[in-house]
Amino acid sequence: MGVPWLILPTYDEAENIEAIVRAADGVLAGASPESHRILVVDDGSPDGTGQIADRLAAELDAVEVLHRTERKGLGPAYLAGFAHALAGGATHVMEMDSDFSHDPADLARLLAATRDGADLALGSRYVSGGGVSDWGLVRRFVSRGGSWYARRVLGLQVRDLTGGFKCFRREVLETIDLPTVRSQGYAFQVELTYRAVLAGFRVVEVPIVFRDRQVGRSKMSWRIAVEAMLLVPQLRRRKP
Ligand SMILES: Nc1nc2c(ncn2[C@@H]2O[C@H](COP(=O)(O)OP(=O)(O)OP(=O)(O)O)[C@@H](O)[C@H]2O)c(=O)[nH]1
Ligand SMILES: [Mg+2]
């Protein structure tokens, strides 16, 4: 019988990987008593994240690792993880950053939302009860502006379009034609949510508080933000 899967993409998260895997494993053991799986998707991190993940996989029943040899970006890492989880019989597939910006405790609320009627539950900073702690003005402005822009261009009601803390019911990922998804960074998150809405799935926003990573290096770049700006209008043009 299938169980919920959590995908943890990693690139140079040696300082976070062990704590995040253990925390998520504990939360999911409570939220999904029939059991769960955790898949670390590591793009050959030079800092040895993949080896730490292998050690955890040997120790913890629920954990496995997908090693990719090259750094290909967040989107392709998630697509590989989704394919693996679906082939493994996943009933639900969850996305979460591996840097504690997303609180693993919130996995329980995302999963509960999909059991209460949502097809896709989004961890949302921009609904009542959600927010960001410790971001400067510029970063707040870029993030809010990005969600506003994508919402306007795509004509969506969703408040937080760029977040990467999500829980999909299996049927959503089976329906939205993953092999044709091309975007990488923030645009990847926008594109998946957009496709789910277009396909008629029920998308629900669950308030979360996002905090900045405490250790490790950010991989967010202007290149990724600009890619998102340019790609969003193309998503609309490519509308099936
Ligand atoms: N497998 C894989 N994971 C990645 C890649 N780029 C980023 N990640 C992971 O994706 C998650 C989000 O990336 P972050 O570096 O936190 O980027 P961000 O959240 O956009 O920016 P900050 O929060 O400012 O650090 C983290 O778990 C990263 O380790 C990649 O190319 N491949
Ligand atoms: Mg981050």
mmCIF file of N, CA, C and O and ligand atoms in Angstrom, residues 8-13 41-43 68 70-75 77-78 96-99 101 135 139 186 210-213 217-221 224, ligand 1:
data_model
loop_
_atom_site.group_PDB
_atom_site.id
_atom_site.type_symbol
_atom_site.label_atom_id
_atom_site.label_comp_id
_atom_site.label_asym_id
_atom_site.label_seq_id
_atom_site.Cartn_x
_atom_site.Cartn_y
_atom_site.Cartn_z
ATOM 1 N N LEU A 8 13.383 15.857 -0.374
ATOM 2 C CA LEU A 8 14.290 16.897 0.139
ATOM 3 C C LEU A 8 15.418 17.115 -0.866
ATOM 4 O O LEU A 8 16.334 16.299 -0.960
ATOM 5 N N PRO A 9 15.364 18.206 -1.643
ATOM 6 C CA PRO A 9 16.451 18.478 -2.585
ATOM 7 C C PRO A 9 17.628 19.079 -1.817
ATOM 8 O O PRO A 9 17.428 19.908 -0.921
ATOM 9 N N THR A 10 18.823 18.651 -2.146
ATOM 10 C CA THR A 10 19.979 19.205 -1.438
ATOM 11 C C THR A 10 21.102 19.569 -2.393
ATOM 12 O O THR A 10 21.430 18.817 -3.315
ATOM 13 N N TYR A 11 21.687 20.716 -2.157
ATOM 14 C CA TYR A 11 22.957 21.068 -2.772
ATOM 15 C C TYR A 11 23.775 21.795 -1.708
ATOM 16 O O TYR A 11 23.382 22.873 -1.261
ATOM 17 N N ASP A 12 24.840 21.180 -1.272
ATOM 18 C CA ASP A 12 25.684 21.726 -0.197
ATOM 19 C C ASP A 12 24.879 22.065 1.059
ATOM 20 O O ASP A 12 24.843 23.219 1.504
ATOM 21 N N GLU A 13 24.265 21.060 1.617
ATOM 22 C CA GLU A 13 23.514 21.222 2.871
ATOM 23 C C GLU A 13 24.099 20.343 3.973
ATOM 24 O O GLU A 13 23.382 19.851 4.845
ATOM 25 N N VAL A 41 17.247 14.146 -2.607
ATOM 26 C CA VAL A 41 17.739 14.211 -3.989
ATOM 27 C C VAL A 41 18.947 15.141 -3.987
ATOM 28 O O VAL A 41 18.818 16.363 -3.878
ATOM 29 N N ASP A 42 20.122 14.540 -4.058
ATOM 30 C CA ASP A 42 21.362 15.322 -3.965
ATOM 31 C C ASP A 42 22.049 15.399 -5.318
ATOM 32 O O ASP A 42 22.248 14.389 -5.983
ATOM 33 N N ASP A 43 22.404 16.620 -5.707
ATOM 34 C CA ASP A 43 23.056 16.825 -7.002
ATOM 35 C C ASP A 43 24.578 16.800 -6.865
ATOM 36 O O ASP A 43 25.269 17.738 -7.271
ATOM 37 N N ARG A 68 22.361 12.385 -8.001
ATOM 38 C CA ARG A 68 22.504 12.848 -9.373
ATOM 39 C C ARG A 68 23.917 13.404 -9.498
ATOM 40 O O ARG A 68 24.440 13.988 -8.561
ATOM 41 N N GLU A 70 25.247 15.714 -11.488
ATOM 42 C CA GLU A 70 25.514 17.099 -11.852
ATOM 43 C C GLU A 70 24.511 18.028 -11.213
ATOM 44 O O GLU A 70 23.347 17.663 -11.027
ATOM 45 N N ARG A 71 24.928 19.253 -10.950
ATOM 46 C CA ARG A 71 24.006 20.246 -10.435
ATOM 47 C C ARG A 71 23.136 20.773 -11.576
ATOM 48 O O ARG A 71 23.615 21.452 -12.469
ATOM 49 N N LYS A 72 21.836 20.455 -11.500
ATOM 50 C CA LYS A 72 20.946 20.791 -12.614
ATOM 51 C C LYS A 72 19.858 21.782 -12.213
ATOM 52 O O LYS A 72 19.004 22.116 -13.005
ATOM 53 N N GLY A 73 19.854 22.202 -10.942
ATOM 54 C CA GLY A 73 18.817 23.132 -10.496
ATOM 55 C C GLY A 73 17.694 22.421 -9.760
ATOM 56 O O GLY A 73 17.539 21.200 -9.841
ATOM 57 N N LEU A 74 16.911 23.234 -9.057
ATOM 58 C CA LEU A 74 15.879 22.699 -8.185
ATOM 59 C C LEU A 74 14.763 21.973 -8.951
ATOM 60 O O LEU A 74 14.300 20.908 -8.536
ATOM 61 N N GLY A 75 14.332 22.562 -10.069
ATOM 62 C CA GLY A 75 13.226 21.970 -10.827
ATOM 63 C C GLY A 75 13.535 20.543 -11.268
ATOM 64 O O GLY A 75 12.798 19.610 -10.921
ATOM 65 N N ALA A 77 15.721 18.510 -10.149
ATOM 66 C CA ALA A 77 15.899 17.625 -8.987
ATOM 67 C C ALA A 77 14.536 17.162 -8.478
ATOM 68 O O ALA A 77 14.326 15.969 -8.197
ATOM 69 N N TYR A 78 13.594 18.086 -8.381
ATOM 70 C CA TYR A 78 12.250 17.700 -7.938
ATOM 71 C C TYR A 78 11.578 16.751 -8.933
ATOM 72 O O TYR A 78 10.923 15.785 -8.520
ATOM 73 N N MET A 96 9.911 20.243 0.354
ATOM 74 C CA MET A 96 10.351 21.131 1.443
ATOM 75 C C MET A 96 11.827 21.483 1.236
ATOM 76 O O MET A 96 12.607 20.635 0.824
ATOM 77 N N ASP A 97 12.208 22.733 1.521
ATOM 78 C CA ASP A 97 13.634 23.096 1.482
ATOM 79 C C ASP A 97 14.370 22.351 2.594
ATOM 80 O O ASP A 97 13.794 22.063 3.642
ATOM 81 N N SER A 98 15.643 22.096 2.382
ATOM 82 C CA SER A 98 16.431 21.333 3.362
ATOM 83 C C SER A 98 17.276 22.244 4.233
ATOM 84 O O SER A 98 18.337 21.854 4.700
ATOM 85 N N ASP A 99 16.834 23.486 4.431
ATOM 86 C CA ASP A 99 17.653 24.445 5.165
ATOM 87 C C ASP A 99 16.935 25.046 6.384
ATOM 88 O O ASP A 99 17.368 26.078 6.906
ATOM 89 N N SER A 101 14.294 26.695 6.465
ATOM 90 C CA SER A 101 13.437 27.851 6.185
ATOM 91 C C SER A 101 11.980 27.447 6.348
ATOM 92 O O SER A 101 11.128 28.253 6.692
ATOM 93 N N TRP A 135 13.603 38.753 7.338
ATOM 94 C CA TRP A 135 13.988 39.182 5.989
ATOM 95 C C TRP A 135 14.087 40.685 5.961
ATOM 96 O O TRP A 135 13.253 41.374 6.566
ATOM 97 N N ARG A 139 14.383 41.949 0.236
ATOM 98 C CA ARG A 139 13.988 40.562 -0.003
ATOM 99 C C ARG A 139 12.455 40.409 0.123
ATOM 100 O O ARG A 139 11.819 39.703 -0.642
ATOM 101 N N TYR A 186 12.289 29.605 -8.970
ATOM 102 C CA TYR A 186 10.964 30.042 -8.518
ATOM 103 C C TYR A 186 9.902 29.737 -9.546
ATOM 104 O O TYR A 186 8.766 29.397 -9.208
ATOM 105 N N PHE A 210 8.056 31.611 7.322
ATOM 106 C CA PHE A 210 9.319 31.268 6.674
ATOM 107 C C PHE A 210 10.452 31.953 7.417
ATOM 108 O O PHE A 210 10.378 33.141 7.720
ATOM 109 N N ARG A 211 11.480 31.207 7.763
ATOM 110 C CA ARG A 211 12.642 31.865 8.383
ATOM 111 C C ARG A 211 13.895 31.657 7.546
ATOM 112 O O ARG A 211 14.039 30.639 6.857
ATOM 113 N N ASP A 212 14.797 32.603 7.600
ATOM 114 C CA ASP A 212 16.033 32.505 6.833
ATOM 115 C C ASP A 212 16.865 31.327 7.314
ATOM 116 O O ASP A 212 16.811 30.972 8.489
ATOM 117 N N ARG A 213 17.617 30.749 6.381
ATOM 118 C CA ARG A 213 18.508 29.668 6.789
ATOM 119 C C ARG A 213 19.465 30.179 7.860
ATOM 120 O O ARG A 213 19.940 31.310 7.811
ATOM 121 N N ARG A 217 24.927 28.053 2.771
ATOM 122 C CA ARG A 217 24.961 29.158 1.817
ATOM 123 C C ARG A 217 23.694 29.177 0.968
ATOM 124 O O ARG A 217 23.200 28.138 0.549
ATOM 125 N N SER A 218 23.173 30.364 0.719
ATOM 126 C CA SER A 218 21.979 30.507 -0.126
ATOM 127 C C SER A 218 22.308 30.214 -1.583
ATOM 128 O O SER A 218 23.367 30.590 -2.069
ATOM 129 N N LYS A 219 21.407 29.559 -2.284
ATOM 130 C CA LYS A 219 21.587 29.326 -3.719
ATOM 131 C C LYS A 219 20.667 30.197 -4.541
ATOM 132 O O LYS A 219 20.611 30.104 -5.756
ATOM 133 N N MET A 220 19.890 31.023 -3.838
ATOM 134 C CA MET A 220 19.019 31.958 -4.540
ATOM 135 C C MET A 220 19.887 32.995 -5.241
ATOM 136 O O MET A 220 20.904 33.420 -4.710
ATOM 137 N N SER A 221 19.574 33.337 -6.463
ATOM 138 C CA SER A 221 20.407 34.294 -7.187
ATOM 139 C C SER A 221 19.514 35.188 -8.029
ATOM 140 O O SER A 221 18.349 34.892 -8.265
ATOM 141 N N ILE A 224 18.062 33.408 -11.005
ATOM 142 C CA ILE A 224 16.847 32.627 -10.811
ATOM 143 C C ILE A 224 15.615 33.532 -10.758
ATOM 144 O O ILE A 224 14.565 33.211 -11.320
HETATM 145 N N1 LIG B 1 19.294 18.823 -5.731
HETATM 146 C C1 LIG B 1 19.399 20.157 -5.796
HETATM 147 N N2 LIG B 1 18.971 20.907 -4.748
HETATM 148 C C2 LIG B 1 19.090 22.256 -4.840
HETATM 149 C C3 LIG B 1 19.638 22.912 -5.970
HETATM 150 N N3 LIG B 1 19.601 24.246 -5.738
HETATM 151 C C4 LIG B 1 19.068 24.419 -4.513
HETATM 152 N N4 LIG B 1 18.763 23.208 -3.958
HETATM 153 C C5 LIG B 1 18.131 22.955 -2.652
HETATM 154 O O1 LIG B 1 16.846 23.528 -2.707
HETATM 155 C C6 LIG B 1 16.480 24.080 -1.451
HETATM 156 C C7 LIG B 1 16.197 25.568 -1.584
HETATM 157 O O2 LIG B 1 17.386 26.224 -1.986
HETATM 158 P P1 LIG B 1 18.066 27.455 -1.201
HETATM 159 O O3 LIG B 1 19.522 27.470 -1.407
HETATM 160 O O4 LIG B 1 17.593 27.489 0.194
HETATM 161 O O5 LIG B 1 17.557 28.609 -2.030
HETATM 162 P P2 LIG B 1 16.453 29.555 -1.631
HETATM 163 O O6 LIG B 1 15.577 28.924 -0.614
HETATM 164 O O7 LIG B 1 15.907 29.969 -2.927
HETATM 165 O O8 LIG B 1 17.298 30.771 -1.031
HETATM 166 P P3 LIG B 1 17.732 31.015 0.511
HETATM 167 O O9 LIG B 1 16.588 30.648 1.361
HETATM 168 O O10 LIG B 1 18.091 32.447 0.524
HETATM 169 O O11 LIG B 1 18.924 30.158 0.838
HETATM 170 C C8 LIG B 1 17.615 23.775 -0.514
HETATM 171 O O12 LIG B 1 17.322 22.577 0.157
HETATM 172 C C9 LIG B 1 18.800 23.595 -1.473
HETATM 173 O O13 LIG B 1 19.803 22.770 -0.945
HETATM 174 C C10 LIG B 1 20.082 22.082 -7.072
HETATM 175 O O14 LIG B 1 20.570 22.540 -8.093
HETATM 176 N N5 LIG B 1 19.930 20.733 -6.926
#
